[in-house]
Amino acid sequence: MVAERALFLWNNEHIENLIKQNRKIILPIVLPALEKNARNHWNQAVQSLTTNVRKIFADTDPELYHECLHKFQEDEEKEKVIKSKREATWKRLEEIAARKAASNEPVLVSPRTA
């Protein structure tokens, strides 16, 4: 319910005007949270309020909004690549450990370069 209360602040005209005036600083900071809320939040009211806040930013400064959205999407893709590499590394370590488990031989694993 904290997210819902925080999003209700946007209904205050004074707060909304302050945020609009400082959108170039605020939007890059809050957009990732807004996107994640809009996609994944369990509370429908939070999702709806988040969509309203995103619309305020998109209507106020469409160019900045799309620039920040594009950066967020790029960052998400980078995170997917990093996660995939991490999972591949762990799988490789598990395979090496499984092969060496029968022997008492110590295992030295050097990182692969992709």
Coordinates of N, CA and C in Angstrom, one line a residue:
M1 N 0.8 -1.2 0.0 CA 0.0 0.0 0.0 C 0.9 1.3 0.0
V2 N 2.1 1.1 0.3 CA 3.0 2.3 0.2 C 3.1 2.8 -1.2
A3 N 3.2 1.9 -2.2 CA 3.3 2.3 -3.6 C 2.0 3.1 -4.0
E4 N 0.9 2.6 -3.5 CA -0.3 3.3 -3.9 C -0.4 4.7 -3.3
R5 N 0.0 4.8 -2.0 CA 0.0 6.1 -1.4 C 0.9 7.1 -2.1
A6 N 2.1 6.6 -2.4 CA 3.1 7.4 -3.1 C 2.6 7.9 -4.5
L7 N 1.9 7.0 -5.2 CA 1.4 7.4 -6.5 C 0.2 8.4 -6.4
F8 N -0.5 8.3 -5.2 CA -1.6 9.3 -5.0 C -1.0 10.7 -4.9
L9 N 0.2 10.9 -4.6 CA 0.8 12.2 -4.5 C 0.7 12.9 -5.9
W10 N 0.7 12.2 -7.0 CA 0.6 12.8 -8.3 C -0.8 13.5 -8.5
N11 N -1.7 13.2 -7.7 CA -3.0 13.8 -7.8 C -3.0 15.2 -7.2
N12 N -1.9 15.6 -6.5 CA -1.8 16.9 -5.9 C -1.2 17.8 -7.0
E13 N -1.9 18.9 -7.4 CA -1.5 19.7 -8.5 C -0.1 20.4 -8.2
H14 N 0.2 20.8 -7.0 CA 1.5 21.4 -6.7 C 2.6 20.4 -6.8
I15 N 2.4 19.2 -6.3 CA 3.5 18.2 -6.5 C 3.7 17.8 -8.0
E16 N 2.6 17.7 -8.7 CA 2.7 17.4 -10.1 C 3.4 18.5 -10.9
N17 N 3.2 19.7 -10.5 CA 3.9 20.9 -11.2 C 5.4 20.9 -10.9
L18 N 5.7 20.6 -9.6 CA 7.1 20.5 -9.2 C 7.8 19.4 -10.0
I19 N 7.2 18.3 -10.1 CA 7.8 17.1 -10.8 C 7.9 17.4 -12.3
K20 N 6.9 18.1 -12.9 CA 7.0 18.4 -14.3 C 8.2 19.4 -14.5
Q21 N 8.3 20.4 -13.6 CA 9.4 21.3 -13.7 C 10.8 20.7 -13.7
N22 N 10.9 19.6 -12.9 CA 12.2 18.9 -12.7 C 12.2 17.5 -13.4
R23 N 11.4 17.3 -14.4 CA 11.3 16.0 -15.1 C 12.6 15.5 -15.7
K24 N 13.5 16.4 -16.1 CA 14.7 15.9 -16.7 C 15.6 15.2 -15.7
I25 N 15.4 15.5 -14.4 CA 16.2 14.8 -13.4 C 15.4 13.7 -12.8
I26 N 14.1 13.9 -12.7 CA 13.2 12.9 -12.0 C 12.9 11.7 -12.9
L27 N 12.5 11.9 -14.2 CA 12.1 10.8 -15.0 C 13.1 9.7 -15.2
P28 N 14.4 10.0 -15.4 CA 15.4 8.9 -15.6 C 15.5 8.0 -14.3
I29 N 15.2 8.7 -13.1 CA 15.3 7.9 -11.9 C 14.1 7.1 -11.6
V30 N 12.9 7.6 -11.9 CA 11.6 6.9 -11.5 C 11.1 6.0 -12.6
L31 N 11.5 6.2 -13.9 CA 10.9 5.4 -15.0 C 11.1 3.9 -14.8
P32 N 12.3 3.4 -14.4 CA 12.4 1.9 -14.2 C 11.4 1.4 -13.2
A33 N 11.2 2.1 -12.1 CA 10.2 1.6 -11.1 C 8.8 1.7 -11.7
L34 N 8.5 2.8 -12.4 CA 7.1 2.9 -13.1 C 6.9 1.7 -14.0
E35 N 7.9 1.4 -14.9 CA 7.7 0.3 -15.8 C 7.5 -1.0 -15.1
K36 N 8.3 -1.3 -14.1 CA 8.2 -2.5 -13.4 C 6.8 -2.6 -12.7
N37 N 6.4 -1.5 -12.1 CA 5.0 -1.5 -11.5 C 4.0 -1.8 -12.5
A38 N 4.0 -1.1 -13.6 CA 3.0 -1.2 -14.6 C 2.9 -2.7 -15.2
R39 N 4.0 -3.3 -15.2 CA 4.1 -4.7 -15.8 C 3.8 -5.8 -14.8
N40 N 4.3 -5.6 -13.5 CA 4.3 -6.7 -12.6 C 3.6 -6.5 -11.3
H41 N 3.2 -5.4 -10.9 CA 2.7 -5.2 -9.6 C 1.4 -6.0 -9.4
W42 N 1.3 -6.6 -8.2 CA 0.1 -7.4 -7.9 C -1.2 -6.6 -7.7
N43 N -1.0 -5.4 -7.3 CA -2.2 -4.6 -7.0 C -2.7 -3.8 -8.2
Q44 N -3.9 -4.0 -8.7 CA -4.5 -3.4 -9.9 C -4.5 -1.9 -9.7
A45 N -4.8 -1.4 -8.5 CA -4.9 0.1 -8.3 C -3.5 0.7 -8.5
V46 N -2.4 0.0 -8.1 CA -1.1 0.5 -8.3 C -0.7 0.5 -9.8
Q47 N -1.1 -0.5 -10.5 CA -0.9 -0.6 -11.9 C -1.6 0.6 -12.6
S48 N -2.8 0.8 -12.2 CA -3.6 1.9 -12.9 C -3.0 3.3 -12.6
L49 N -2.6 3.5 -11.3 CA -2.0 4.8 -10.9 C -0.7 5.0 -11.6
T50 N 0.1 3.9 -11.8 CA 1.4 4.0 -12.4 C 1.2 4.3 -13.9
T51 N 0.2 3.8 -14.5 CA -0.1 4.1 -15.9 C -0.4 5.6 -16.1
N52 N -1.2 6.1 -15.1 CA -1.5 7.5 -15.1 C -0.2 8.4 -15.0
V53 N 0.7 8.0 -14.2 CA 1.9 8.8 -14.0 C 2.8 8.7 -15.2
R54 N 2.8 7.5 -15.8 CA 3.6 7.4 -17.1 C 3.0 8.3 -18.2
K55 N 1.7 8.4 -18.2 CA 1.0 9.2 -19.2 C 1.3 10.7 -19.0
I56 N 1.4 11.1 -17.7 CA 1.7 12.5 -17.4 C 3.1 12.8 -18.0
F57 N 4.1 11.9 -17.8 CA 5.4 12.2 -18.3 C 5.4 12.1 -19.8
A58 N 4.7 11.1 -20.4 CA 4.7 11.0 -21.9 C 4.0 12.2 -22.5
D59 N 3.0 12.7 -21.9 CA 2.3 13.9 -22.5 C 3.1 15.2 -22.3
T60 N 3.8 15.3 -21.1 CA 4.5 16.5 -20.8 C 5.7 16.7 -21.7
D61 N 6.5 15.6 -21.9 CA 7.7 15.7 -22.6 C 7.9 14.3 -23.4
P62 N 7.2 14.1 -24.5 CA 7.3 12.8 -25.2 C 8.7 12.4 -25.6
E63 N 9.5 13.4 -26.0 CA 10.9 13.0 -26.4 C 11.7 12.5 -25.2
L64 N 11.6 13.2 -24.1 CA 12.4 12.7 -22.9 C 11.8 11.4 -22.5
Y65 N 10.5 11.2 -22.5 CA 9.9 9.9 -22.0 C 10.4 8.8 -22.9
H66 N 10.4 9.0 -24.2 CA 10.8 7.9 -25.1 C 12.3 7.6 -25.0
E67 N 13.1 8.6 -24.8 CA 14.5 8.5 -24.6 C 14.8 7.6 -23.3
C68 N 14.1 8.0 -22.2 CA 14.3 7.2 -21.0 C 13.7 5.8 -21.1
L69 N 12.6 5.6 -21.8 CA 12.1 4.3 -22.0 C 13.0 3.4 -22.8
H70 N 13.6 4.0 -23.9 CA 14.6 3.3 -24.7 C 15.8 2.9 -23.9
K71 N 16.3 3.8 -23.0 CA 17.4 3.4 -22.2 C 17.0 2.3 -21.2
F72 N 15.8 2.4 -20.6 CA 15.4 1.3 -19.7 C 15.3 0.0 -20.4
Q73 N 14.8 0.0 -21.7 CA 14.7 -1.3 -22.4 C 16.1 -1.8 -22.8
E74 N 17.0 -0.9 -23.1 CA 18.4 -1.4 -23.4 C 19.0 -2.0 -22.1
D75 N 18.8 -1.3 -21.0 CA 19.3 -1.8 -19.7 C 18.7 -3.2 -19.4
E76 N 17.5 -3.4 -19.7 CA 16.8 -4.7 -19.4 C 17.5 -5.8 -20.3
E77 N 17.8 -5.4 -21.6 CA 18.4 -6.4 -22.4 C 19.8 -6.8 -21.9
K78 N 20.5 -5.8 -21.5 CA 21.9 -6.0 -20.9 C 21.8 -6.9 -19.7
E79 N 20.8 -6.7 -18.8 CA 20.6 -7.5 -17.7 C 20.3 -9.0 -18.1
K80 N 19.5 -9.2 -19.1 CA 19.2 -10.5 -19.6 C 20.5 -11.2 -20.1
V81 N 21.3 -10.5 -20.8 CA 22.6 -11.1 -21.3 C 23.5 -11.4 -20.1
I82 N 23.6 -10.6 -19.1 CA 24.4 -10.8 -17.9 C 23.9 -12.0 -17.2
K83 N 22.5 -12.1 -17.0 CA 21.9 -13.3 -16.4 C 22.2 -14.6 -17.1
S84 N 22.1 -14.5 -18.4 CA 22.4 -15.7 -19.2 C 23.8 -16.1 -19.1
K85 N 24.8 -15.2 -19.1 CA 26.2 -15.5 -18.9 C 26.4 -16.1 -17.5
R86 N 25.8 -15.5 -16.5 CA 25.9 -16.0 -15.1 C 25.4 -17.5 -15.0
E87 N 24.2 -17.7 -15.6 CA 23.7 -19.1 -15.6 C 24.6 -20.1 -16.3
A88 N 25.1 -19.7 -17.4 CA 26.1 -20.5 -18.2 C 27.3 -20.8 -17.4
T89 N 27.8 -19.9 -16.7 CA 29.0 -20.1 -15.8 C 28.7 -21.1 -14.7
W90 N 27.6 -20.9 -14.1 CA 27.2 -21.8 -13.0 C 27.0 -23.2 -13.5
K91 N 26.4 -23.3 -14.7 CA 26.2 -24.6 -15.3 C 27.5 -25.3 -15.6
R92 N 28.4 -24.5 -16.1 CA 29.8 -25.0 -16.4 C 30.5 -25.5 -15.1
L93 N 30.4 -24.7 -14.1 CA 31.0 -25.1 -12.8 C 30.3 -26.4 -12.2
E94 N 29.0 -26.5 -12.4 CA 28.3 -27.7 -11.9 C 28.8 -28.9 -12.7
E95 N 28.9 -28.7 -14.0 CA 29.4 -29.9 -14.8 C 30.8 -30.3 -14.5
I96 N 31.7 -29.4 -14.3 CA 33.1 -29.7 -13.9 C 33.1 -30.3 -12.6
A97 N 32.3 -29.8 -11.6 CA 32.3 -30.4 -10.3 C 31.7 -31.8 -10.3
A98 N 30.7 -32.0 -11.1 CA 30.1 -33.4 -11.2 C 31.1 -34.4 -11.8
R99 N 31.9 -33.9 -12.8 CA 32.9 -34.8 -13.4 C 34.0 -35.2 -12.4
K100 N 34.4 -34.2 -11.6 CA 35.5 -34.4 -10.6 C 35.0 -34.9 -9.3
A101 N 33.7 -35.1 -9.1 CA 33.2 -35.5 -7.8 C 33.7 -36.9 -7.3
A102 N 33.9 -37.8 -8.3 CA 34.3 -39.1 -8.0 C 35.8 -39.1 -7.5
S103 N 36.6 -38.3 -8.0 CA 38.0 -38.2 -7.6 C 38.2 -37.2 -6.6
N104 N 39.2 -37.3 -5.9 CA 39.6 -36.3 -4.8 C 40.4 -35.2 -5.4
E105 N 40.4 -35.1 -6.7 CA 41.3 -34.1 -7.4 C 40.7 -32.7 -7.2
P106 N 41.5 -31.7 -6.9 CA 41.0 -30.3 -6.8 C 40.7 -29.8 -8.1
V107 N 39.7 -28.9 -8.2 CA 39.3 -28.3 -9.5 C 39.7 -26.9 -9.6
L108 N 40.4 -26.5 -10.7 CA 40.7 -25.1 -10.9 C 39.9 -24.7 -12.2
V109 N 39.1 -23.7 -12.0 CA 38.3 -23.3 -13.2 C 38.7 -21.9 -13.6
S110 N 39.1 -21.8 -14.9 CA 39.4 -20.4 -15.4 C 38.3 -19.9 -16.2
P111 N 38.1 -18.6 -16.2 CA 36.9 -18.0 -16.9 C 37.2 -18.2 -18.4
R112 N 36.1 -18.4 -19.1 CA 36.1 -18.4 -20.6 C 35.9 -17.0 -21.1
T113 N 36.5 -16.7 -22.2 CA 36.2 -15.4 -22.8 C 35.2 -15.7 -24.0
A114 N 34.2 -14.9 -24.1 CA 33.2 -15.1 -25.1 C 33.5 -14.4 -26.4

